[in-house]
Amino acid sequence: GDSVTQMEGPVTLSEEAFLTINCTYTATGYPSLFWYVQYPGEGLQLLLKATKADDKGSNKGFEATYRKETTSFHLEKGSVQVSDSAVYFCALSGQGQGAQKLVFGQGTRLTINP
Amino acid sequence: GAVVSQHPSWVICKSGTSVKIECRSLDFQATTMFWYRQFPKQSLMLMATSNEGSKATYEQGVEKDKFLINHASLTLSTLTVTSAHPEDSSFYICSARAYLGGGTSGSSTYEQYFGPGTRLTVT
């Protein structure tokens, strides 16, 4: 079945550092790929998404590119802030399923120190 | 933006009792809602898909008689954990699927909005 693997956390960085959180997936066909963020005490929020190969999703300075050849969707940000501290989840939904049946990675806790 | 609430945010119950968790879409209608379970330091696992006016669809390995789902209106789905046991202790998260547009000339666009979760502890 479909699966998502994220780099293990926790990840601790200093403010203004460069961030990469790796995400790889296994799926048949062409899934849609997502990054969700969960701030303390809040529900998951969609951060960005990409629905086809070579698409780049971006939001709030974060970017991720859908790489079919490496089955990856790594999250990057050039300069992190303390407010970016949260848990980040990579996810996919199967081809043709739209926003149905999300399969999540295990989550990566990110802490940014001032 | 679209808001999904859950109630209660945390609950402690005794083994053998039943607990009901509510999931509400506050400013949009959702024909489909999802229930997830999250263990500490682990991923969210989809338990079931809740469709308004029809029976829920459960994922493999989820006991439908233990986790009762009722989607009685377009803004409310409930999850009842029946005869709870300590191994049912977990963080339960719901999401509601919102229709964003499209459908006539192209594919419909949807997005899931998540509730803040309910922490269940069974003693």
PDB file of N, CA and C in Angstrom, chain A residues 34 36 38 41-46 49 87 89-90 97-107, chain B residues 32 34 36 38 41-44 46 49 57 59 91 93 97 100 109-116:
ATOM      1  N   PHE A  34       1.459  16.528  -0.028  1.00  0.00           N
ATOM      2  CA  PHE A  34       1.111  17.621   0.867  1.00  0.00           C
ATOM      3  C   PHE A  34       2.149  17.746   1.991  1.00  0.00           C
ATOM      4  N   TYR A  36       1.711  19.311   5.862  1.00  0.00           N
ATOM      5  CA  TYR A  36       0.853  19.906   6.872  1.00  0.00           C
ATOM      6  C   TYR A  36       1.730  20.343   8.044  1.00  0.00           C
ATOM      7  N   GLN A  38       1.497  21.473  12.259  1.00  0.00           N
ATOM      8  CA  GLN A  38       0.684  21.471  13.480  1.00  0.00           C
ATOM      9  C   GLN A  38       1.392  22.303  14.528  1.00  0.00           C
ATOM     10  N   GLY A  41      -1.070  23.010  20.283  1.00  0.00           N
ATOM     11  CA  GLY A  41      -2.451  23.227  20.691  1.00  0.00           C
ATOM     12  C   GLY A  41      -3.427  23.454  19.545  1.00  0.00           C
ATOM     13  N   GLU A  42      -2.971  23.316  18.324  1.00  0.00           N
ATOM     14  CA  GLU A  42      -3.847  23.572  17.182  1.00  0.00           C
ATOM     15  C   GLU A  42      -3.965  22.332  16.302  1.00  0.00           C
ATOM     16  N   GLY A  43      -4.945  22.378  15.388  1.00  0.00           N
ATOM     17  CA  GLY A  43      -5.110  21.287  14.439  1.00  0.00           C
ATOM     18  C   GLY A  43      -4.123  21.403  13.289  1.00  0.00           C
ATOM     19  N   LEU A  44      -4.017  20.341  12.503  1.00  0.00           N
ATOM     20  CA  LEU A  44      -3.145  20.368  11.340  1.00  0.00           C
ATOM     21  C   LEU A  44      -3.644  21.407  10.333  1.00  0.00           C
ATOM     22  N   GLN A  45      -2.709  22.106   9.738  1.00  0.00           N
ATOM     23  CA  GLN A  45      -3.035  23.083   8.702  1.00  0.00           C
ATOM     24  C   GLN A  45      -2.250  22.741   7.446  1.00  0.00           C
ATOM     25  N   LEU A  46      -2.906  22.862   6.311  1.00  0.00           N
ATOM     26  CA  LEU A  46      -2.196  22.627   5.056  1.00  0.00           C
ATOM     27  C   LEU A  46      -1.168  23.732   4.846  1.00  0.00           C
ATOM     28  N   LYS A  49       1.088  22.169  -1.199  1.00  0.00           N
ATOM     29  CA  LYS A  49       0.795  20.910  -1.867  1.00  0.00           C
ATOM     30  C   LYS A  49       1.267  20.950  -3.320  1.00  0.00           C
ATOM     31  N   VAL A  87       5.214  20.867  14.480  1.00  0.00           N
ATOM     32  CA  VAL A  87       5.405  19.520  13.938  1.00  0.00           C
ATOM     33  C   VAL A  87       4.963  19.532  12.480  1.00  0.00           C
ATOM     34  N   PHE A  89       4.153  17.438   8.941  1.00  0.00           N
ATOM     35  CA  PHE A  89       3.751  16.127   8.426  1.00  0.00           C
ATOM     36  C   PHE A  89       3.738  16.155   6.902  1.00  0.00           C
ATOM     37  N   CYS A  90       4.407  15.196   6.314  1.00  0.00           N
ATOM     38  CA  CYS A  90       4.315  14.972   4.878  1.00  0.00           C
ATOM     39  C   CYS A  90       3.180  13.969   4.643  1.00  0.00           C
ATOM     40  N   GLN A  97      -8.002  10.497  -5.975  1.00  0.00           N
ATOM     41  CA  GLN A  97      -8.770  10.536  -4.739  1.00  0.00           C
ATOM     42  C   GLN A  97      -8.950  11.936  -4.182  1.00  0.00           C
ATOM     43  N   GLY A  98      -8.367  12.923  -4.837  1.00  0.00           N
ATOM     44  CA  GLY A  98      -8.539  14.278  -4.343  1.00  0.00           C
ATOM     45  C   GLY A  98      -8.108  14.392  -2.904  1.00  0.00           C
ATOM     46  N   ALA A  99      -8.893  15.072  -2.107  1.00  0.00           N
ATOM     47  CA  ALA A  99      -8.573  15.223  -0.688  1.00  0.00           C
ATOM     48  C   ALA A  99      -9.226  14.100   0.090  1.00  0.00           C
ATOM     49  N   GLN A 100      -8.967  12.895  -0.329  1.00  0.00           N
ATOM     50  CA  GLN A 100      -9.489  11.730   0.350  1.00  0.00           C
ATOM     51  C   GLN A 100      -8.337  10.909   0.879  1.00  0.00           C
ATOM     52  N   LYS A 101      -8.561  10.181   1.908  1.00  0.00           N
ATOM     53  CA  LYS A 101      -7.635   9.157   2.377  1.00  0.00           C
ATOM     54  C   LYS A 101      -6.181   9.619   2.367  1.00  0.00           C
ATOM     55  N   LEU A 102      -5.900  10.559   3.194  1.00  0.00           N
ATOM     56  CA  LEU A 102      -4.523  11.006   3.335  1.00  0.00           C
ATOM     57  C   LEU A 102      -3.707   9.963   4.070  1.00  0.00           C
ATOM     58  N   VAL A 103      -2.507   9.708   3.569  1.00  0.00           N
ATOM     59  CA  VAL A 103      -1.543   8.832   4.232  1.00  0.00           C
ATOM     60  C   VAL A 103      -0.420   9.730   4.732  1.00  0.00           C
ATOM     61  N   PHE A 104      -0.160   9.685   6.027  1.00  0.00           N
ATOM     62  CA  PHE A 104       0.779  10.607   6.641  1.00  0.00           C
ATOM     63  C   PHE A 104       2.118   9.951   6.949  1.00  0.00           C
ATOM     64  N   GLY A 105       3.163  10.758   6.911  1.00  0.00           N
ATOM     65  CA  GLY A 105       4.434  10.357   7.501  1.00  0.00           C
ATOM     66  C   GLY A 105       4.346  10.502   9.013  1.00  0.00           C
ATOM     67  N   GLN A 106       5.413  10.157   9.696  1.00  0.00           N
ATOM     68  CA  GLN A 106       5.364  10.112  11.166  1.00  0.00           C
ATOM     69  C   GLN A 106       5.492  11.469  11.814  1.00  0.00           C
ATOM     70  N   GLY A 107       5.754  12.500  11.046  1.00  0.00           N
ATOM     71  CA  GLY A 107       5.874  13.831  11.616  1.00  0.00           C
ATOM     72  C   GLY A 107       7.292  14.135  12.055  1.00  0.00           C
TER      73      GLY A 107
ATOM     74  N   THR B  32     -18.331  14.875   3.843  1.00  0.00           N
ATOM     75  CA  THR B  32     -17.375  13.840   4.222  1.00  0.00           C
ATOM     76  C   THR B  32     -16.485  14.341   5.343  1.00  0.00           C
ATOM     77  N   PHE B  34     -13.428  12.749   8.250  1.00  0.00           N
ATOM     78  CA  PHE B  34     -12.519  11.648   8.478  1.00  0.00           C
ATOM     79  C   PHE B  34     -12.146  11.608   9.960  1.00  0.00           C
ATOM     80  N   TYR B  36      -9.123  10.168  12.505  1.00  0.00           N
ATOM     81  CA  TYR B  36      -7.767   9.647  12.587  1.00  0.00           C
ATOM     82  C   TYR B  36      -7.426   9.352  14.043  1.00  0.00           C
ATOM     83  N   GLN B  38      -3.897   9.045  16.524  1.00  0.00           N
ATOM     84  CA  GLN B  38      -2.463   9.338  16.548  1.00  0.00           C
ATOM     85  C   GLN B  38      -1.874   8.854  17.861  1.00  0.00           C
ATOM     86  N   LYS B  41       4.266  10.236  19.222  1.00  0.00           N
ATOM     87  CA  LYS B  41       5.432  10.242  18.335  1.00  0.00           C
ATOM     88  C   LYS B  41       5.225   9.378  17.106  1.00  0.00           C
ATOM     89  N   GLN B  42       3.986   9.169  16.731  1.00  0.00           N
ATOM     90  CA  GLN B  42       3.691   8.396  15.538  1.00  0.00           C
ATOM     91  C   GLN B  42       2.774   9.178  14.619  1.00  0.00           C
ATOM     92  N   SER B  43       2.573   8.616  13.484  1.00  0.00           N
ATOM     93  CA  SER B  43       1.796   9.296  12.458  1.00  0.00           C
ATOM     94  C   SER B  43       0.309   9.221  12.740  1.00  0.00           C
ATOM     95  N   LEU B  44      -0.457   9.976  11.986  1.00  0.00           N
ATOM     96  CA  LEU B  44      -1.916   9.860  12.029  1.00  0.00           C
ATOM     97  C   LEU B  44      -2.323   8.658  11.195  1.00  0.00           C
ATOM     98  N   LEU B  46      -5.580   6.800   9.536  1.00  0.00           N
ATOM     99  CA  LEU B  46      -6.987   6.952   9.200  1.00  0.00           C
ATOM    100  C   LEU B  46      -7.767   5.775   9.765  1.00  0.00           C
ATOM    101  N   THR B  49     -13.899   6.813   7.260  1.00  0.00           N
ATOM    102  CA  THR B  49     -14.449   7.931   6.500  1.00  0.00           C
ATOM    103  C   THR B  49     -15.926   8.012   6.808  1.00  0.00           C
ATOM    104  N   THR B  57     -17.248   4.286   6.366  1.00  0.00           N
ATOM    105  CA  THR B  57     -16.359   3.291   5.768  1.00  0.00           C
ATOM    106  C   THR B  57     -15.128   3.166   6.644  1.00  0.00           C
ATOM    107  N   GLU B  59     -11.418   1.609   7.891  1.00  0.00           N
ATOM    108  CA  GLU B  59     -10.171   1.070   7.362  1.00  0.00           C
ATOM    109  C   GLU B  59      -9.948  -0.341   7.923  1.00  0.00           C
ATOM    110  N   PHE B  91      -4.834   9.919  20.898  1.00  0.00           N
ATOM    111  CA  PHE B  91      -5.232  11.246  20.439  1.00  0.00           C
ATOM    112  C   PHE B  91      -6.066  11.039  19.176  1.00  0.00           C
ATOM    113  N   ILE B  93      -8.233  12.607  16.085  1.00  0.00           N
ATOM    114  CA  ILE B  93      -8.312  13.824  15.284  1.00  0.00           C
ATOM    115  C   ILE B  93      -9.329  13.631  14.172  1.00  0.00           C
ATOM    116  N   ARG B  97     -13.957  17.567   4.948  1.00  0.00           N
ATOM    117  CA  ARG B  97     -13.574  17.865   3.574  1.00  0.00           C
ATOM    118  C   ARG B  97     -14.451  18.973   3.032  1.00  0.00           C
ATOM    119  N   LEU B 100     -13.951  23.222  -2.750  1.00  0.00           N
ATOM    120  CA  LEU B 100     -13.403  24.539  -3.061  1.00  0.00           C
ATOM    121  C   LEU B 100     -13.812  25.063  -4.421  1.00  0.00           C
ATOM    122  N   THR B 109     -12.145  20.396  -6.793  1.00  0.00           N
ATOM    123  CA  THR B 109     -11.069  20.651  -5.846  1.00  0.00           C
ATOM    124  C   THR B 109     -11.619  20.606  -4.448  1.00  0.00           C
ATOM    125  N   TYR B 110     -10.963  19.817  -3.605  1.00  0.00           N
ATOM    126  CA  TYR B 110     -11.355  19.698  -2.211  1.00  0.00           C
ATOM    127  C   TYR B 110     -10.137  19.924  -1.323  1.00  0.00           C
ATOM    128  N   GLU B 111     -10.397  20.233  -0.070  1.00  0.00           N
ATOM    129  CA  GLU B 111      -9.323  20.313   0.907  1.00  0.00           C
ATOM    130  C   GLU B 111      -9.855  19.814   2.237  1.00  0.00           C
ATOM    131  N   GLN B 112      -8.977  19.161   2.999  1.00  0.00           N
ATOM    132  CA  GLN B 112      -9.356  18.698   4.331  1.00  0.00           C
ATOM    133  C   GLN B 112      -8.926  19.730   5.355  1.00  0.00           C
ATOM    134  N   TYR B 113      -9.836  20.031   6.283  1.00  0.00           N
ATOM    135  CA  TYR B 113      -9.532  20.911   7.407  1.00  0.00           C
ATOM    136  C   TYR B 113      -9.625  20.102   8.692  1.00  0.00           C
ATOM    137  N   PHE B 114      -8.630  20.269   9.544  1.00  0.00           N
ATOM    138  CA  PHE B 114      -8.487  19.402  10.704  1.00  0.00           C
ATOM    139  C   PHE B 114      -8.942  20.069  11.991  1.00  0.00           C
ATOM    140  N   GLY B 115      -9.522  19.264  12.863  1.00  0.00           N
ATOM    141  CA  GLY B 115      -9.824  19.709  14.207  1.00  0.00           C
ATOM    142  C   GLY B 115      -8.577  19.663  15.070  1.00  0.00           C
ATOM    143  N   PRO B 116      -8.646  20.223  16.278  1.00  0.00           N
ATOM    144  CA  PRO B 116      -7.476  20.285  17.159  1.00  0.00           C
ATOM    145  C   PRO B 116      -7.174  18.983  17.875  1.00  0.00           C
TER     146      PRO B 116
END
